[in-house]
């Protein structure tokens, strides 16, 4: 698939036609089914592309507009040349059309998807896994992935019908963490939770009427933290494999917190407890 992007271009002679095969391929990566088939996704912006190139995180192609040569994006060009990553130059107008962000920077990249397994999560020494169940907002998922990296968690597991983590908004929300944090799609929350328990993990779910608060639970042991859908949370039948139903204490005037905010509270409480061991 990547041969479609191998065009002879330069900053002085960029592609300008939206009907070009390379551009059509880039546009197709906005579809989750195509991303899964091609095992590739798009990252946008100087910082994220530079991080991916510097850490050799599977960048297959850099797509750049000529204005990249005129400011701090020169570092991206040098890194791509250093690591032998081809650059496809496109016109500024075409970059605006292909990019998914509203105010795109003059660079993006095609990145190969990592394919970590459930075993990779379970065998990680951090012993802290986030299980996202039916989350629908890509920004929330991206933020949770970012927070998971910040606290040193093993990674993130997602159940079927959760938003695609390689969605453009999720990738932006992760601010590059999606390039480093293992994200594993599991077949069933019940199957995954039972496997975790067999491997010595305790399971906890954030719910509004939890029996104990996140500050009362011992989070120093290997733990899976389950988060539910933004609007409906977790249903009773989805909690049958949960050891601890925990809540975040809140003022009476507050009904609930955003799921990404809730995840940050419990993950940082786990980090706080572990730092005090």
PDB file of C-alpha atoms in Angstrom:
ATOM      1  CA  UNK A   1       0.000   0.000   0.000  1.00  0.00           C
ATOM      2  CA  UNK A   2       2.824   2.397   0.771  1.00  0.00           C
ATOM      3  CA  UNK A   3       4.045   2.365  -2.840  1.00  0.00           C
ATOM      4  CA  UNK A   4       1.071   4.576  -3.639  1.00  0.00           C
ATOM      5  CA  UNK A   5       2.818   7.352  -1.749  1.00  0.00           C
ATOM      6  CA  UNK A   6       6.161   7.084  -3.529  1.00  0.00           C
ATOM      7  CA  UNK A   7       5.927  10.075  -5.843  1.00  0.00           C
ATOM      8  CA  UNK A   8       8.780  12.253  -7.102  1.00  0.00           C
ATOM      9  CA  UNK A   9       8.097  15.619  -5.510  1.00  0.00           C
ATOM     10  CA  UNK A  10       9.998  18.521  -3.982  1.00  0.00           C
ATOM     11  CA  UNK A  11       9.169  21.727  -2.088  1.00  0.00           C
ATOM     12  CA  UNK A  12       9.463  23.497  -5.433  1.00  0.00           C
ATOM     13  CA  UNK A  13       7.298  20.990  -7.321  1.00  0.00           C
ATOM     14  CA  UNK A  14       4.663  19.641  -4.892  1.00  0.00           C
ATOM     15  CA  UNK A  15       1.629  17.565  -5.743  1.00  0.00           C
ATOM     16  CA  UNK A  16      -1.448  19.691  -6.249  1.00  0.00           C
ATOM     17  CA  UNK A  17      -4.113  17.324  -7.568  1.00  0.00           C
ATOM     18  CA  UNK A  18      -6.555  15.815  -5.104  1.00  0.00           C
ATOM     19  CA  UNK A  19      -7.231  12.969  -7.558  1.00  0.00           C
ATOM     20  CA  UNK A  20      -3.644  11.698  -7.304  1.00  0.00           C
ATOM     21  CA  UNK A  21      -3.457   8.076  -6.076  1.00  0.00           C
ATOM     22  CA  UNK A  22      -1.190   9.018  -3.188  1.00  0.00           C
ATOM     23  CA  UNK A  23      -3.654  11.627  -1.975  1.00  0.00           C
ATOM     24  CA  UNK A  24      -6.567   9.233  -2.402  1.00  0.00           C
ATOM     25  CA  UNK A  25      -4.745   6.720  -0.213  1.00  0.00           C
ATOM     26  CA  UNK A  26      -4.118   9.326   2.488  1.00  0.00           C
ATOM     27  CA  UNK A  27      -7.771  10.331   2.427  1.00  0.00           C
ATOM     28  CA  UNK A  28      -8.832   6.688   2.730  1.00  0.00           C
ATOM     29  CA  UNK A  29      -7.033   6.428   6.081  1.00  0.00           C
ATOM     30  CA  UNK A  30      -9.806   8.528   7.620  1.00  0.00           C
ATOM     31  CA  UNK A  31     -11.891   5.309   7.494  1.00  0.00           C
ATOM     32  CA  UNK A  32     -11.382   2.960  10.459  1.00  0.00           C
ATOM     33  CA  UNK A  33     -11.837  -0.143   8.275  1.00  0.00           C
ATOM     34  CA  UNK A  34      -9.103   1.029   5.913  1.00  0.00           C
ATOM     35  CA  UNK A  35      -6.799   1.814   8.834  1.00  0.00           C
ATOM     36  CA  UNK A  36      -7.261  -1.701  10.191  1.00  0.00           C
ATOM     37  CA  UNK A  37      -6.706  -3.265   6.762  1.00  0.00           C
ATOM     38  CA  UNK A  38      -3.593  -1.227   6.015  1.00  0.00           C
ATOM     39  CA  UNK A  39      -2.394  -1.311   9.645  1.00  0.00           C
ATOM     40  CA  UNK A  40      -1.556   2.376   9.333  1.00  0.00           C
ATOM     41  CA  UNK A  41      -2.829   5.704  10.594  1.00  0.00           C
ATOM     42  CA  UNK A  42      -2.085   9.410  10.274  1.00  0.00           C
ATOM     43  CA  UNK A  43      -0.407  11.698  12.769  1.00  0.00           C
ATOM     44  CA  UNK A  44      -0.455  15.449  12.217  1.00  0.00           C
ATOM     45  CA  UNK A  45       1.710  18.316  13.385  1.00  0.00           C
ATOM     46  CA  UNK A  46       5.392  19.093  13.732  1.00  0.00           C
ATOM     47  CA  UNK A  47       5.751  17.865  17.319  1.00  0.00           C
ATOM     48  CA  UNK A  48       4.075  14.487  16.842  1.00  0.00           C
ATOM     49  CA  UNK A  49       5.786  13.723  13.527  1.00  0.00           C
ATOM     50  CA  UNK A  50       9.154  14.726  14.965  1.00  0.00           C
ATOM     51  CA  UNK A  51       8.604  12.496  18.021  1.00  0.00           C
ATOM     52  CA  UNK A  52       7.672   9.549  15.830  1.00  0.00           C
ATOM     53  CA  UNK A  53      10.736  10.018  13.627  1.00  0.00           C
ATOM     54  CA  UNK A  54      13.140  10.619  16.483  1.00  0.00           C
ATOM     55  CA  UNK A  55      12.023   7.518  18.385  1.00  0.00           C
ATOM     56  CA  UNK A  56      11.735   5.425  15.180  1.00  0.00           C
ATOM     57  CA  UNK A  57       8.100   4.603  15.821  1.00  0.00           C
ATOM     58  CA  UNK A  58       7.179   3.105  12.471  1.00  0.00           C
ATOM     59  CA  UNK A  59       6.910   6.193  10.263  1.00  0.00           C
ATOM     60  CA  UNK A  60       6.423   5.028   6.688  1.00  0.00           C
ATOM     61  CA  UNK A  61       6.012   8.355   4.931  1.00  0.00           C
ATOM     62  CA  UNK A  62       6.106  12.055   5.742  1.00  0.00           C
ATOM     63  CA  UNK A  63       3.699  14.357   3.912  1.00  0.00           C
ATOM     64  CA  UNK A  64       4.808  17.989   3.912  1.00  0.00           C
ATOM     65  CA  UNK A  65       3.800  21.337   2.478  1.00  0.00           C
ATOM     66  CA  UNK A  66       6.519  23.727   1.250  1.00  0.00           C
ATOM     67  CA  UNK A  67       6.070  26.084   4.207  1.00  0.00           C
ATOM     68  CA  UNK A  68       7.595  23.369   6.422  1.00  0.00           C
ATOM     69  CA  UNK A  69      11.014  24.486   5.145  1.00  0.00           C
ATOM     70  CA  UNK A  70      10.497  28.012   6.444  1.00  0.00           C
ATOM     71  CA  UNK A  71      10.276  27.501  10.201  1.00  0.00           C
ATOM     72  CA  UNK A  72      10.899  25.046  13.051  1.00  0.00           C
ATOM     73  CA  UNK A  73       9.729  22.134  10.899  1.00  0.00           C
ATOM     74  CA  UNK A  74      13.219  21.856   9.403  1.00  0.00           C
ATOM     75  CA  UNK A  75      14.007  19.362  12.160  1.00  0.00           C
ATOM     76  CA  UNK A  76      11.376  17.011  10.732  1.00  0.00           C
ATOM     77  CA  UNK A  77      13.025  17.140   7.313  1.00  0.00           C
ATOM     78  CA  UNK A  78      16.457  16.365   8.767  1.00  0.00           C
ATOM     79  CA  UNK A  79      15.141  13.435  10.799  1.00  0.00           C
ATOM     80  CA  UNK A  80      13.271  11.980   7.809  1.00  0.00           C
ATOM     81  CA  UNK A  81      16.414  12.192   5.700  1.00  0.00           C
ATOM     82  CA  UNK A  82      18.539  10.727   8.490  1.00  0.00           C
ATOM     83  CA  UNK A  83      16.285   7.675   8.870  1.00  0.00           C
ATOM     84  CA  UNK A  84      15.606   7.241   5.163  1.00  0.00           C
ATOM     85  CA  UNK A  85      11.899   8.064   5.424  1.00  0.00           C
ATOM     86  CA  UNK A  86      10.529   9.409   2.123  1.00  0.00           C
ATOM     87  CA  UNK A  87       8.849  12.805   2.024  1.00  0.00           C
ATOM     88  CA  UNK A  88       5.840  13.462  -0.183  1.00  0.00           C
ATOM     89  CA  UNK A  89       5.579  17.186  -0.877  1.00  0.00           C
ATOM     90  CA  UNK A  90       2.074  18.557  -1.449  1.00  0.00           C
ATOM     91  CA  UNK A  91       0.766  22.050  -2.031  1.00  0.00           C
ATOM     92  CA  UNK A  92      -0.467  24.144   0.884  1.00  0.00           C
ATOM     93  CA  UNK A  93      -4.004  23.993  -0.490  1.00  0.00           C
ATOM     94  CA  UNK A  94      -3.877  20.222  -0.793  1.00  0.00           C
ATOM     95  CA  UNK A  95      -2.520  19.874   2.752  1.00  0.00           C
ATOM     96  CA  UNK A  96      -5.508  21.877   4.006  1.00  0.00           C
ATOM     97  CA  UNK A  97      -7.843  19.535   2.134  1.00  0.00           C
ATOM     98  CA  UNK A  98      -6.229  16.269   3.230  1.00  0.00           C
ATOM     99  CA  UNK A  99      -5.583  17.110   6.899  1.00  0.00           C
ATOM    100  CA  UNK A 100      -8.391  16.399   9.342  1.00  0.00           C
ATOM    101  CA  UNK A 101      -7.584  19.190  11.800  1.00  0.00           C
ATOM    102  CA  UNK A 102      -9.260  22.544  11.190  1.00  0.00           C
ATOM    103  CA  UNK A 103      -6.019  24.529  11.200  1.00  0.00           C
ATOM    104  CA  UNK A 104      -3.425  22.002  10.039  1.00  0.00           C
ATOM    105  CA  UNK A 105       0.299  22.391  10.396  1.00  0.00           C
ATOM    106  CA  UNK A 106       2.298  21.796   7.197  1.00  0.00           C
ATOM    107  CA  UNK A 107       3.244  18.194   7.981  1.00  0.00           C
ATOM    108  CA  UNK A 108       1.711  14.795   8.684  1.00  0.00           C
ATOM    109  CA  UNK A 109       2.948  11.219   8.552  1.00  0.00           C
ATOM    110  CA  UNK A 110       1.719   7.723   7.805  1.00  0.00           C
ATOM    111  CA  UNK A 111       2.601   5.547  10.803  1.00  0.00           C
ATOM    112  CA  UNK A 112       2.465   1.778  11.097  1.00  0.00           C
ATOM    113  CA  UNK A 113       0.128   0.482  13.800  1.00  0.00           C
ATOM    114  CA  UNK A 114       1.739  -1.407  16.624  1.00  0.00           C
ATOM    115  CA  UNK A 115      -0.017  -4.659  17.465  1.00  0.00           C
ATOM    116  CA  UNK A 116       0.562  -5.381  21.157  1.00  0.00           C
ATOM    117  CA  UNK A 117      -1.246  -8.338  22.705  1.00  0.00           C
ATOM    118  CA  UNK A 118      -3.156  -8.948  25.916  1.00  0.00           C
ATOM    119  CA  UNK A 119      -0.067 -10.793  27.130  1.00  0.00           C
ATOM    120  CA  UNK A 120       2.032  -7.658  26.626  1.00  0.00           C
ATOM    121  CA  UNK A 121      -0.281  -5.776  28.983  1.00  0.00           C
ATOM    122  CA  UNK A 122      -0.473  -8.551  31.555  1.00  0.00           C
ATOM    123  CA  UNK A 123       3.275  -9.161  31.628  1.00  0.00           C
ATOM    124  CA  UNK A 124       4.215  -5.510  32.058  1.00  0.00           C
ATOM    125  CA  UNK A 125       5.827  -4.820  35.425  1.00  0.00           C
ATOM    126  CA  UNK A 126       3.699  -1.712  36.079  1.00  0.00           C
ATOM    127  CA  UNK A 127       0.662  -3.892  36.764  1.00  0.00           C
ATOM    128  CA  UNK A 128      -1.831  -1.131  35.976  1.00  0.00           C
ATOM    129  CA  UNK A 129      -4.236  -1.529  33.038  1.00  0.00           C
ATOM    130  CA  UNK A 130      -7.052   0.773  31.926  1.00  0.00           C
ATOM    131  CA  UNK A 131     -10.048  -0.989  30.356  1.00  0.00           C
ATOM    132  CA  UNK A 132     -12.243   1.338  28.292  1.00  0.00           C
ATOM    133  CA  UNK A 133     -15.707  -0.058  27.636  1.00  0.00           C
ATOM    134  CA  UNK A 134     -17.907   1.459  24.898  1.00  0.00           C
ATOM    135  CA  UNK A 135     -16.344   4.944  25.103  1.00  0.00           C
ATOM    136  CA  UNK A 136     -17.653   7.053  22.222  1.00  0.00           C
ATOM    137  CA  UNK A 137     -15.732  10.328  22.383  1.00  0.00           C
ATOM    138  CA  UNK A 138     -12.329  10.077  20.662  1.00  0.00           C
ATOM    139  CA  UNK A 139     -11.012  13.067  22.593  1.00  0.00           C
ATOM    140  CA  UNK A 140     -11.752  11.300  25.875  1.00  0.00           C
ATOM    141  CA  UNK A 141     -10.012   8.129  24.739  1.00  0.00           C
ATOM    142  CA  UNK A 142      -6.979  10.076  23.543  1.00  0.00           C
ATOM    143  CA  UNK A 143      -6.739  11.900  26.867  1.00  0.00           C
ATOM    144  CA  UNK A 144      -6.976   8.618  28.796  1.00  0.00           C
ATOM    145  CA  UNK A 145      -4.152   7.162  26.704  1.00  0.00           C
ATOM    146  CA  UNK A 146      -2.088  10.271  27.454  1.00  0.00           C
ATOM    147  CA  UNK A 147      -2.782   9.957  31.184  1.00  0.00           C
ATOM    148  CA  UNK A 148      -1.921   6.254  31.125  1.00  0.00           C
ATOM    149  CA  UNK A 149       1.509   7.138  29.788  1.00  0.00           C
ATOM    150  CA  UNK A 150       1.937   9.937  32.309  1.00  0.00           C
ATOM    151  CA  UNK A 151       1.456   7.586  35.281  1.00  0.00           C
ATOM    152  CA  UNK A 152       3.490   4.774  33.773  1.00  0.00           C
ATOM    153  CA  UNK A 153       0.571   2.376  33.295  1.00  0.00           C
ATOM    154  CA  UNK A 154       1.008  -0.870  31.374  1.00  0.00           C
ATOM    155  CA  UNK A 155      -1.381   0.244  28.680  1.00  0.00           C
ATOM    156  CA  UNK A 156      -5.001   0.541  27.622  1.00  0.00           C
ATOM    157  CA  UNK A 157      -7.438  -2.214  26.640  1.00  0.00           C
ATOM    158  CA  UNK A 158     -10.560  -1.350  24.673  1.00  0.00           C
ATOM    159  CA  UNK A 159     -13.681  -3.437  24.127  1.00  0.00           C
ATOM    160  CA  UNK A 160     -15.693  -3.785  20.910  1.00  0.00           C
ATOM    161  CA  UNK A 161     -17.847  -0.745  20.059  1.00  0.00           C
ATOM    162  CA  UNK A 162     -15.361   1.613  21.709  1.00  0.00           C
ATOM    163  CA  UNK A 163     -14.263   4.445  19.427  1.00  0.00           C
ATOM    164  CA  UNK A 164     -11.235   3.659  17.280  1.00  0.00           C
ATOM    165  CA  UNK A 165      -8.069   4.819  19.127  1.00  0.00           C
ATOM    166  CA  UNK A 166      -6.431   5.666  15.767  1.00  0.00           C
ATOM    167  CA  UNK A 167      -9.209   8.096  14.923  1.00  0.00           C
ATOM    168  CA  UNK A 168      -7.666  11.495  14.094  1.00  0.00           C
ATOM    169  CA  UNK A 169      -9.236  13.173  17.139  1.00  0.00           C
ATOM    170  CA  UNK A 170      -8.114  10.388  19.471  1.00  0.00           C
ATOM    171  CA  UNK A 171      -4.583  10.593  18.086  1.00  0.00           C
ATOM    172  CA  UNK A 172      -4.527  14.364  18.621  1.00  0.00           C
ATOM    173  CA  UNK A 173      -6.035  13.977  22.092  1.00  0.00           C
ATOM    174  CA  UNK A 174      -3.255  11.578  23.056  1.00  0.00           C
ATOM    175  CA  UNK A 175      -0.676  14.228  22.041  1.00  0.00           C
ATOM    176  CA  UNK A 176       1.646  11.519  20.776  1.00  0.00           C
ATOM    177  CA  UNK A 177       1.114   8.971  23.535  1.00  0.00           C
ATOM    178  CA  UNK A 178      -0.696   6.666  21.086  1.00  0.00           C
ATOM    179  CA  UNK A 179       2.731   6.179  19.476  1.00  0.00           C
ATOM    180  CA  UNK A 180       4.158   4.679  22.665  1.00  0.00           C
ATOM    181  CA  UNK A 181       1.367   3.331  24.871  1.00  0.00           C
ATOM    182  CA  UNK A 182       0.215  -0.233  24.096  1.00  0.00           C
ATOM    183  CA  UNK A 183      -3.458  -0.136  23.094  1.00  0.00           C
ATOM    184  CA  UNK A 184      -5.068  -3.569  22.778  1.00  0.00           C
ATOM    185  CA  UNK A 185      -8.495  -4.397  21.392  1.00  0.00           C
ATOM    186  CA  UNK A 186     -10.040  -7.236  23.405  1.00  0.00           C
ATOM    187  CA  UNK A 187     -12.884  -9.468  22.243  1.00  0.00           C
ATOM    188  CA  UNK A 188     -14.949  -9.273  25.436  1.00  0.00           C
ATOM    189  CA  UNK A 189     -14.733  -7.357  28.691  1.00  0.00           C
ATOM    190  CA  UNK A 190     -15.782 -10.473  30.626  1.00  0.00           C
ATOM    191  CA  UNK A 191     -13.174 -12.672  28.975  1.00  0.00           C
ATOM    192  CA  UNK A 192     -10.419 -10.110  29.504  1.00  0.00           C
ATOM    193  CA  UNK A 193     -11.323  -9.414  33.138  1.00  0.00           C
ATOM    194  CA  UNK A 194     -11.398 -13.127  33.952  1.00  0.00           C
ATOM    195  CA  UNK A 195      -7.997 -13.572  32.334  1.00  0.00           C
ATOM    196  CA  UNK A 196      -6.639 -10.683  34.382  1.00  0.00           C
ATOM    197  CA  UNK A 197      -7.991 -12.217  37.594  1.00  0.00           C
ATOM    198  CA  UNK A 198      -6.393 -15.560  36.704  1.00  0.00           C
ATOM    199  CA  UNK A 199      -3.099 -13.697  36.380  1.00  0.00           C
ATOM    200  CA  UNK A 200      -3.342 -12.122  39.808  1.00  0.00           C
ATOM    201  CA  UNK A 201      -4.926  -8.771  38.987  1.00  0.00           C
ATOM    202  CA  UNK A 202      -7.676  -7.203  41.057  1.00  0.00           C
ATOM    203  CA  UNK A 203     -10.453  -5.585  39.058  1.00  0.00           C
ATOM    204  CA  UNK A 204     -12.048  -2.231  39.820  1.00  0.00           C
ATOM    205  CA  UNK A 205     -14.760  -0.216  38.088  1.00  0.00           C
ATOM    206  CA  UNK A 206     -15.588   3.449  38.454  1.00  0.00           C
ATOM    207  CA  UNK A 207     -19.292   3.805  39.223  1.00  0.00           C
ATOM    208  CA  UNK A 208     -21.393   6.550  40.792  1.00  0.00           C
ATOM    209  CA  UNK A 209     -22.627   4.400  43.691  1.00  0.00           C
ATOM    210  CA  UNK A 210     -19.406   2.576  44.486  1.00  0.00           C
ATOM    211  CA  UNK A 211     -19.045   0.982  47.910  1.00  0.00           C
ATOM    212  CA  UNK A 212     -15.628   2.562  48.493  1.00  0.00           C
ATOM    213  CA  UNK A 213     -13.871   5.659  47.238  1.00  0.00           C
ATOM    214  CA  UNK A 214     -10.809   5.628  45.025  1.00  0.00           C
ATOM    215  CA  UNK A 215      -8.863   6.878  48.041  1.00  0.00           C
ATOM    216  CA  UNK A 216      -9.941   3.970  50.244  1.00  0.00           C
ATOM    217  CA  UNK A 217      -9.051   1.197  47.811  1.00  0.00           C
ATOM    218  CA  UNK A 218      -5.553  -0.313  47.873  1.00  0.00           C
ATOM    219  CA  UNK A 219      -4.255   0.350  44.364  1.00  0.00           C
ATOM    220  CA  UNK A 220      -0.720  -0.857  44.983  1.00  0.00           C
ATOM    221  CA  UNK A 221      -1.526  -4.406  43.811  1.00  0.00           C
ATOM    222  CA  UNK A 222      -1.759  -5.269  40.081  1.00  0.00           C
ATOM    223  CA  UNK A 223      -5.019  -3.612  39.044  1.00  0.00           C
ATOM    224  CA  UNK A 224      -7.358  -3.286  36.087  1.00  0.00           C
ATOM    225  CA  UNK A 225      -9.479  -0.130  36.160  1.00  0.00           C
ATOM    226  CA  UNK A 226     -12.639  -0.294  34.054  1.00  0.00           C
ATOM    227  CA  UNK A 227     -14.316   2.832  32.678  1.00  0.00           C
ATOM    228  CA  UNK A 228     -17.772   2.938  31.098  1.00  0.00           C
ATOM    229  CA  UNK A 229     -19.503   4.862  28.351  1.00  0.00           C
ATOM    230  CA  UNK A 230     -19.781   8.617  28.810  1.00  0.00           C
ATOM    231  CA  UNK A 231     -23.586   8.774  28.945  1.00  0.00           C
ATOM    232  CA  UNK A 232     -24.668   5.495  30.537  1.00  0.00           C
ATOM    233  CA  UNK A 233     -21.618   4.372  32.500  1.00  0.00           C
ATOM    234  CA  UNK A 234     -21.432   0.656  33.323  1.00  0.00           C
ATOM    235  CA  UNK A 235     -24.477  -1.607  33.496  1.00  0.00           C
ATOM    236  CA  UNK A 236     -25.001  -4.194  36.244  1.00  0.00           C
ATOM    237  CA  UNK A 237     -24.345  -7.120  33.898  1.00  0.00           C
ATOM    238  CA  UNK A 238     -21.025  -5.566  32.910  1.00  0.00           C
ATOM    239  CA  UNK A 239     -19.843  -5.575  36.527  1.00  0.00           C
ATOM    240  CA  UNK A 240     -20.120  -9.287  37.306  1.00  0.00           C
ATOM    241  CA  UNK A 241     -16.347  -9.805  37.062  1.00  0.00           C
ATOM    242  CA  UNK A 242     -15.472  -6.706  39.116  1.00  0.00           C
ATOM    243  CA  UNK A 243     -13.947  -7.048  42.585  1.00  0.00           C
ATOM    244  CA  UNK A 244     -14.234  -3.395  43.613  1.00  0.00           C
ATOM    245  CA  UNK A 245     -16.890  -0.859  42.679  1.00  0.00           C
ATOM    246  CA  UNK A 246     -15.282   2.462  43.460  1.00  0.00           C
ATOM    247  CA  UNK A 247     -16.465   6.040  43.325  1.00  0.00           C
ATOM    248  CA  UNK A 248     -14.954   9.500  43.305  1.00  0.00           C
ATOM    249  CA  UNK A 249     -16.276  11.622  46.199  1.00  0.00           C
ATOM    250  CA  UNK A 250     -18.030  14.754  44.913  1.00  0.00           C
ATOM    251  CA  UNK A 251     -20.075  17.635  46.230  1.00  0.00           C
ATOM    252  CA  UNK A 252     -23.838  17.111  46.263  1.00  0.00           C
ATOM    253  CA  UNK A 253     -24.230  19.705  43.521  1.00  0.00           C
ATOM    254  CA  UNK A 254     -22.210  17.559  41.058  1.00  0.00           C
ATOM    255  CA  UNK A 255     -23.747  14.496  39.386  1.00  0.00           C
ATOM    256  CA  UNK A 256     -20.663  13.143  37.637  1.00  0.00           C
ATOM    257  CA  UNK A 257     -17.296  13.955  36.104  1.00  0.00           C
ATOM    258  CA  UNK A 258     -16.039  13.585  32.559  1.00  0.00           C
ATOM    259  CA  UNK A 259     -14.708  10.043  32.024  1.00  0.00           C
ATOM    260  CA  UNK A 260     -11.214  11.269  31.122  1.00  0.00           C
ATOM    261  CA  UNK A 261     -11.120  13.393  34.284  1.00  0.00           C
ATOM    262  CA  UNK A 262     -12.315  10.430  36.341  1.00  0.00           C
ATOM    263  CA  UNK A 263      -9.635   8.220  34.822  1.00  0.00           C
ATOM    264  CA  UNK A 264      -6.967  10.779  35.686  1.00  0.00           C
ATOM    265  CA  UNK A 265      -8.081  10.886  39.330  1.00  0.00           C
ATOM    266  CA  UNK A 266      -7.955   7.128  39.857  1.00  0.00           C
ATOM    267  CA  UNK A 267      -4.725   6.644  37.892  1.00  0.00           C
ATOM    268  CA  UNK A 268      -2.926   9.369  39.815  1.00  0.00           C
ATOM    269  CA  UNK A 269      -4.213   7.971  43.087  1.00  0.00           C
ATOM    270  CA  UNK A 270      -2.696   4.631  42.045  1.00  0.00           C
ATOM    271  CA  UNK A 271       0.583   6.399  41.273  1.00  0.00           C
ATOM    272  CA  UNK A 272       0.509   8.266  44.606  1.00  0.00           C
ATOM    273  CA  UNK A 273      -0.012   5.060  46.571  1.00  0.00           C
ATOM    274  CA  UNK A 274       2.708   3.245  44.675  1.00  0.00           C
ATOM    275  CA  UNK A 275       5.231   6.048  45.167  1.00  0.00           C
ATOM    276  CA  UNK A 276       4.699   5.765  48.943  1.00  0.00           C
ATOM    277  CA  UNK A 277       5.441   2.030  49.088  1.00  0.00           C
TER     278      UNK A 277
END
